[in-house]
Amino acid sequence: MTVHQTASGYNFAYLDEQTKRMIRRAILKAIAIPGYQVPFASREMPMPYGWGTGGVQVTAAILGSGDRLKVIDQGADDTTNAVSIRKFFEKTSGVETTTHTADATIIQTRHRIPEKTLTADQVLVYQVPIPEPLRFLEPRETETRVMHALEDYGLMHVKLYEDIATHGHIATTYAYPVKVEDRYVMDPSPTPKFDNPKMNDCAALQLFGAGREKRIYALPPHTKVVSLDFEDHPFEPTKFDHACALCGATHTYLDEVITDDAGGRMFVCSDTDHCEERRAEGHRGELLGEAPAAIAGAAE
Amino acid sequence: MYVAVKGGERAIDNAHRLLAHARRGDPAVPEVAPAQIREQLTLAVDRVMTEGSLYDRDLAAIAIKQARGDLVEAAFLVRAFRSTLPRFGASEPVDTAAMQVARRVSATFKDIPGGQVLGPTFDYTHRLVDFLLEAGADVPEPARAPADETAMPRVTDLLGHDDLIERNPPGDPDAPVPDLTREPLDLPAGRDLRLQNLARGDEGFILALGYSTQRGFGRTHPFAGEIRLGEVEVELFSEDLGFAVPLGDITVTECQMVNQFKGSATEPPRFTRGYGLAFGHCERKTMGMALVDRALRAGELGEEVKAPAQDEEFVLMHSDNVQATGFVEHLKLPHYVDFQAELGLIREIAGRQAGDEPLKEAAE
């Protein structure tokens, strides 16, 4: 953990206080109506749209000088965009950063929920590309807003049913739609459906920011979040046939890493912090000690 | 190998150093100064100011240099800078009729009060590469004439006197000014908000949409009533003083299209308007903008909405190149978590099909 000097010429955490207030109002409204997408006046940020500007604005609006920030992308702290966003907040706010899930008060994430169970004093901020779960069924915002207002989710159920008719099961593996407190259908952001159960009854506050689409939504602590399914085709989280090659975990989400051009591959935890902690506790996977440093994380 | 993206901080720092090196190019060639860009690549500066929504020639010039000439990237730099600036008010409406005109042409009348003024234009140049520019020849002085004091009324105002063109709705000075950059876009949008969106929209996108209306996808029968380029004064009403004070002059291009309209149950046939306005000298942009503005008024004028250029949600949601480039290019970011989920699904389906249908394969 390191403390950095704040960049001069910019306000704490980049955004001016007016803008932060505007975002906080949107966040409060989102918390008051779980799963509802609140429009907000998203700003141009110094990183591109689609690269986490929504999450960055939410984090900037809630960040205080006493916070400890963790940023992950694909579950890992050392992916380039996670490094870039973490550096941005180090530079503009000077807050402490950490890679340890348990030590963080705010965790900004893209595409994953940490494996370690989150606690009541933590906030998970998701980067969201397309906040509208109905968007690929109905491209018009003017239409989908009416559908949410009328709780008209027939189209979504038809889509899931058609999956079953075609494939024998629901063929959605990530951004798997959920229903929040029996009311709003919500996009969990493109997290794998493996992570969906972690959203339900979560002790931490979960905030979702979509910068380009100018929407914020939220799950207050201990909100009921149910993955959409049918009685005879219940929701099933992804399961892996492998254990993590580094830490031996059998309960985590795994990345497939191609190791050569002859079909060689290994499976490793996508949550790098969780994997490293397990190894520190003495858990050993099959290939620990043999895997390249870029994957095992020893060289950095 | 894809895992290389787990490069960490050193890789990013090194990439930035390499970028700066590539930006500089051959060190034997003199480095370009932002002032040179500001003075000699003026149309690039104009485009970056327009799409960056900030009138600052020096800032745009630095952005163009920093972006290695990538104008969308430069507009993005300007936008990101702009979002840190405080907003202290909205100016009075600029009066383009009082413009210090540098160029003004009308395609609807052979002669007009104040005359046709060609000004600095590529229009009648032959597009032959001028190799003299390579060596850098002296530029002859432009022809000069005494300033003409004749007023230059807007062509659409002349038509308006005869009631041949729809009247502009009267302006309400007390009405709030919507601000696309401070409020999320809400649909359906008013014409003012649509014009804001089109003004900062991508030149290529607006051009292509305008072009599509000319080829029959939402035809509007346009005539270029007038295109004018010049300086206008920007004024801000001061609460302390009780009157508007000038902030300075900006150069703008304005295009007023005059479009046929066959009339409706309540409206007599008369000409209608399409409007374009942007910073600097940018006729392609403002002409495209005026065509799309008119096309987007289809609903208001009782015309059938069936072409892309007439579809407000389609146009307004996709016109912004900073948004578009960000989202398209974000596909470069790692997606291996989701891809892994899809890989698993495909393998499962492929495995099941291989298991289910061995007999069929054997029979063939």
GROMACS .gro file of C-alpha atoms in nm, chain B residues 97-330:
model
  234
  397ALA     CA    1  -2.687   3.867  -3.967
  398ALA     CA    2  -2.433   4.106  -3.812
  399MET     CA    3  -2.141   3.881  -3.906
  400GLN     CA    4  -1.812   4.025  -4.037
  401VAL     CA    5  -1.840   3.812  -4.348
  402ALA     CA    6  -1.532   3.648  -4.502
  403ARG     CA    7  -1.728   3.430  -4.740
  404ARG     CA    8  -2.092   3.415  -4.834
  405VAL     CA    9  -2.257   3.228  -5.118
  406SER     CA   10  -2.614   3.155  -5.214
  407ALA     CA   11  -2.721   2.889  -5.461
  408THR     CA   12  -3.080   3.016  -5.477
  409PHE     CA   13  -3.030   3.371  -5.610
  410LYS     CA   14  -2.785   3.499  -5.869
  411ASP     CA   15  -2.737   3.822  -5.684
  412ILE     CA   16  -2.830   3.923  -5.334
  413PRO     CA   17  -2.791   4.241  -5.126
  414GLY     CA   18  -2.429   4.252  -5.018
  415GLY     CA   19  -2.331   4.024  -5.309
  416GLN     CA   20  -2.178   3.682  -5.335
  417VAL     CA   21  -1.837   3.667  -5.169
  418LEU     CA   22  -1.624   3.367  -5.261
  419GLY     CA   23  -1.361   3.412  -4.992
  420PRO     CA   24  -1.097   3.146  -4.922
  421THR     CA   25  -1.240   2.832  -5.079
  422PHE     CA   26  -1.120   2.507  -5.234
  423ASP     CA   27  -1.437   2.503  -5.446
  424TYR     CA   28  -1.290   2.604  -5.782
  425THR     CA   29  -0.937   2.482  -5.734
  426HIS     CA   30  -0.824   2.200  -5.958
  427ARG     CA   31  -0.721   1.919  -5.730
  428LEU     CA   32  -0.368   1.891  -5.863
  429VAL     CA   33  -0.104   1.827  -5.603
  430ASP     CA   34   0.097   2.148  -5.581
  431PHE     CA   35   0.460   2.045  -5.564
  432LEU     CA   36   0.563   2.405  -5.504
  433LEU     CA   37   0.439   2.356  -5.148
  434GLU     CA   38   0.709   2.099  -5.096
  435ALA     CA   39   0.981   2.357  -5.138
  436GLY     CA   40   0.779   2.632  -4.970
  437ALA     CA   41   0.724   2.912  -5.223
  438ASP     CA   42   0.639   3.270  -5.132
  439VAL     CA   43   0.267   3.333  -5.112
  440PRO     CA   44   0.143   3.634  -5.312
  441GLU     CA   45  -0.049   3.899  -5.122
  442PRO     CA   46  -0.428   3.860  -5.151
  443ALA     CA   47  -0.620   4.110  -5.362
  444ARG     CA   48  -0.758   4.394  -5.152
  445ALA     CA   49  -1.055   4.627  -5.192
  446PRO     CA   50  -1.217   4.885  -4.966
  447ALA     CA   51  -1.459   4.731  -4.719
  448ASP     CA   52  -1.814   4.725  -4.850
  449GLU     CA   53  -2.050   4.888  -4.603
  450THR     CA   54  -2.360   4.728  -4.760
  451ALA     CA   55  -2.553   4.517  -4.512
  452MET     CA   56  -2.564   4.145  -4.581
  453PRO     CA   57  -2.907   4.025  -4.475
  454ARG     CA   58  -2.951   3.650  -4.457
  455VAL     CA   59  -3.112   3.503  -4.767
  456THR     CA   60  -3.369   3.321  -4.558
  457ASP     CA   61  -3.470   3.656  -4.403
  458LEU     CA   62  -3.531   3.794  -4.754
  459LEU     CA   63  -3.750   3.495  -4.834
  460GLY     CA   64  -3.921   3.538  -4.499
  461HIS     CA   65  -4.032   3.892  -4.587
  462ASP     CA   66  -4.240   3.748  -4.870
  463ASP     CA   67  -4.380   3.473  -4.648
  464LEU     CA   68  -4.245   3.210  -4.888
  465ILE     CA   69  -4.058   3.022  -4.617
  466GLU     CA   70  -4.176   2.906  -4.280
  467ARG     CA   71  -4.114   3.155  -4.004
  468ASN     CA   72  -3.861   3.071  -3.740
  469PRO     CA   73  -4.040   3.028  -3.410
  470PRO     CA   74  -3.997   3.348  -3.206
  471GLY     CA   75  -3.710   3.317  -2.959
  472ASP     CA   76  -3.796   3.325  -2.591
  473PRO     CA   77  -3.511   3.496  -2.407
  474ASP     CA   78  -3.631   3.359  -2.073
  475ALA     CA   79  -3.656   2.997  -2.187
  476PRO     CA   80  -3.387   2.775  -2.033
  477VAL     CA   81  -3.113   2.664  -2.270
  478PRO     CA   82  -3.085   2.286  -2.273
  479ASP     CA   83  -2.727   2.167  -2.236
  480LEU     CA   84  -2.633   1.832  -2.380
  481THR     CA   85  -2.308   1.837  -2.184
  482ARG     CA   86  -2.474   1.890  -1.849
  483GLU     CA   87  -2.789   1.678  -1.874
  484PRO     CA   88  -2.836   1.330  -2.015
  485LEU     CA   89  -2.999   1.328  -2.358
  486ASP     CA   90  -3.372   1.278  -2.315
  487LEU     CA   91  -3.579   1.160  -2.609
  488PRO     CA   92  -3.776   1.290  -2.787
  489ALA     CA   93  -3.542   1.590  -2.803
  490GLY     CA   94  -3.636   1.944  -2.903
  491ARG     CA   95  -3.481   2.093  -3.215
  492ASP     CA   96  -3.240   2.301  -3.006
  493LEU     CA   97  -3.102   1.990  -2.839
  494ARG     CA   98  -3.085   1.806  -3.171
  495LEU     CA   99  -2.884   2.090  -3.322
  496GLN     CA  100  -2.644   2.082  -3.026
  497ASN     CA  101  -2.596   1.714  -3.084
  498LEU     CA  102  -2.541   1.754  -3.458
  499ALA     CA  103  -2.299   2.047  -3.410
  500ARG     CA  104  -2.060   1.834  -3.200
  501GLY     CA  105  -2.135   1.517  -3.397
  502ASP     CA  106  -1.877   1.345  -3.614
  503GLU     CA  107  -1.828   1.522  -3.946
  504GLY     CA  108  -1.811   1.196  -4.140
  505PHE     CA  109  -2.126   1.057  -3.982
  506ILE     CA  110  -2.324   1.378  -4.038
  507LEU     CA  111  -2.193   1.404  -4.393
  508ALA     CA  112  -2.296   1.047  -4.476
  509LEU     CA  113  -2.643   1.093  -4.327
  510GLY     CA  114  -2.694   1.420  -4.517
  511TYR     CA  115  -2.575   1.247  -4.833
  512SER     CA  116  -2.821   0.963  -4.777
  513THR     CA  117  -3.112   1.211  -4.783
  514GLN     CA  118  -2.992   1.337  -5.121
  515ARG     CA  119  -2.998   0.982  -5.255
  516GLY     CA  120  -3.356   0.927  -5.153
  517PHE     CA  121  -3.339   0.796  -4.797
  518GLY     CA  122  -3.556   1.069  -4.650
  519ARG     CA  123  -3.539   1.315  -4.938
  520THR     CA  124  -3.583   1.683  -4.846
  521HIS     CA  125  -3.536   1.861  -5.182
  522PRO     CA  126  -3.272   2.101  -5.051
  523PHE     CA  127  -3.129   2.422  -5.193
  524ALA     CA  128  -2.829   2.588  -5.033
  525GLY     CA  129  -3.006   2.913  -4.947
  526GLU     CA  130  -2.692   3.055  -4.797
  527ILE     CA  131  -2.357   2.959  -4.655
  528ARG     CA  132  -2.169   3.228  -4.468
  529LEU     CA  133  -1.838   3.232  -4.288
  530GLY     CA  134  -1.706   3.508  -4.068
  531GLU     CA  135  -1.667   3.655  -3.723
  532VAL     CA  136  -1.951   3.712  -3.481
  533GLU     CA  137  -1.939   3.877  -3.144
  534VAL     CA  138  -2.019   3.672  -2.834
  535GLU     CA  139  -2.189   3.860  -2.553
  536LEU     CA  140  -2.269   3.763  -2.198
  537PHE     CA  141  -2.542   3.930  -1.998
  538SER     CA  142  -2.389   4.064  -1.679
  539GLU     CA  143  -2.617   4.064  -1.377
  540ASP     CA  144  -2.387   4.315  -1.205
  541LEU     CA  145  -2.391   4.567  -1.490
  542GLY     CA  146  -2.745   4.502  -1.609
  543PHE     CA  147  -2.643   4.475  -1.975
  544ALA     CA  148  -2.464   4.237  -2.210
  545VAL     CA  149  -2.088   4.271  -2.234
  546PRO     CA  150  -1.881   4.145  -2.529
  547LEU     CA  151  -1.652   3.849  -2.453
  548GLY     CA  152  -1.482   3.845  -2.792
  549ASP     CA  153  -1.523   3.735  -3.151
  550ILE     CA  154  -1.544   3.381  -3.281
  551THR     CA  155  -1.540   3.253  -3.637
  552VAL     CA  156  -1.838   3.042  -3.736
  553THR     CA  157  -1.982   2.886  -4.048
  554GLU     CA  158  -2.357   2.897  -4.093
  555CYS     CA  159  -2.558   2.706  -4.350
  556GLN     CA  160  -2.926   2.764  -4.415
  557MET     CA  161  -3.087   2.508  -4.640
  558VAL     CA  162  -3.414   2.591  -4.809
  559ASN     CA  163  -3.623   2.281  -4.860
  560GLN     CA  164  -3.938   2.211  -5.053
  561PHE     CA  165  -4.247   2.124  -4.855
  562LYS     CA  166  -4.566   2.016  -5.024
  563GLY     CA  167  -4.794   2.132  -4.747
  564SER     CA  168  -5.016   1.945  -4.508
  565ALA     CA  169  -5.376   1.957  -4.387
  566THR     CA  170  -5.298   2.259  -4.171
  567GLU     CA  171  -4.999   2.415  -4.347
  568PRO     CA  172  -4.986   2.573  -4.695
  569PRO     CA  173  -4.704   2.462  -4.924
  570ARG     CA  174  -4.398   2.675  -4.854
  571PHE     CA  175  -4.027   2.640  -4.813
  572THR     CA  176  -3.895   2.495  -4.491
  573ARG     CA  177  -3.559   2.534  -4.321
  574GLY     CA  178  -3.266   2.318  -4.231
  575TYR     CA  179  -2.995   2.476  -4.019
  576GLY     CA  180  -2.627   2.420  -3.960
  577LEU     CA  181  -2.379   2.615  -3.747
  578ALA     CA  182  -2.034   2.524  -3.625
  579PHE     CA  183  -1.706   2.677  -3.509
  580GLY     CA  184  -1.451   2.789  -3.764
  581HIS     CA  185  -1.461   2.716  -4.135
  582CYS     CA  186  -1.643   2.390  -4.193
  583GLU     CA  187  -1.889   2.398  -4.481
  584ARG     CA  188  -1.905   2.022  -4.531
  585LYS     CA  189  -2.007   1.980  -4.168
  586THR     CA  190  -2.267   2.259  -4.158
  587MET     CA  191  -2.422   2.159  -4.492
  588GLY     CA  192  -2.456   1.798  -4.378
  589MET     CA  193  -2.591   1.923  -4.048
  590ALA     CA  194  -2.855   2.137  -4.220
  591LEU     CA  195  -2.968   1.841  -4.431
  592VAL     CA  196  -2.996   1.615  -4.127
  593ASP     CA  197  -3.168   1.886  -3.922
  594ARG     CA  198  -3.437   1.914  -4.188
  595ALA     CA  199  -3.467   1.535  -4.219
  596LEU     CA  200  -3.514   1.506  -3.842
  597ARG     CA  201  -3.808   1.748  -3.862
  598ALA     CA  202  -4.007   1.489  -4.058
  599GLY     CA  203  -4.236   1.410  -3.766
  600GLU     CA  204  -4.301   1.776  -3.690
  601LEU     CA  205  -4.391   1.843  -4.056
  602GLY     CA  206  -4.615   1.538  -4.086
  603GLU     CA  207  -4.383   1.345  -4.317
  604GLU     CA  208  -4.343   0.970  -4.295
  605VAL     CA  209  -4.039   0.868  -4.089
  606LYS     CA  210  -3.868   0.577  -4.262
  607ALA     CA  211  -3.507   0.666  -4.342
  608PRO     CA  212  -3.213   0.653  -4.100
  609ALA     CA  213  -3.151   1.031  -4.124
  610GLN     CA  214  -3.510   1.095  -4.010
  611ASP     CA  215  -3.479   0.866  -3.708
  612GLU     CA  216  -3.401   1.087  -3.410
  613GLU     CA  217  -3.289   0.809  -3.176
  614PHE     CA  218  -3.068   0.649  -3.442
  615VAL     CA  219  -2.901   0.979  -3.537
  616LEU     CA  220  -2.860   1.137  -3.194
  617MET     CA  221  -2.741   0.823  -3.019
  618HIS     CA  222  -2.469   0.748  -3.275
  619SER     CA  223  -2.340   1.088  -3.389
  620ASP     CA  224  -2.078   1.139  -3.120
  621ASN     CA  225  -1.739   1.016  -3.234
  622VAL     CA  226  -1.580   1.035  -2.889
  623GLN     CA  227  -1.844   0.795  -2.761
  624ALA     CA  228  -1.831   0.582  -3.074
  625THR     CA  229  -1.455   0.550  -3.088
  626GLY     CA  230  -1.437   0.468  -2.719
  627PHE     CA  231  -1.689   0.189  -2.738
  628VAL     CA  232  -1.567   0.041  -3.065
  629GLU     CA  233  -1.206   0.050  -2.946
  630HIS     CA  234  -1.286  -0.089  -2.603
   0.00000   0.00000   0.00000
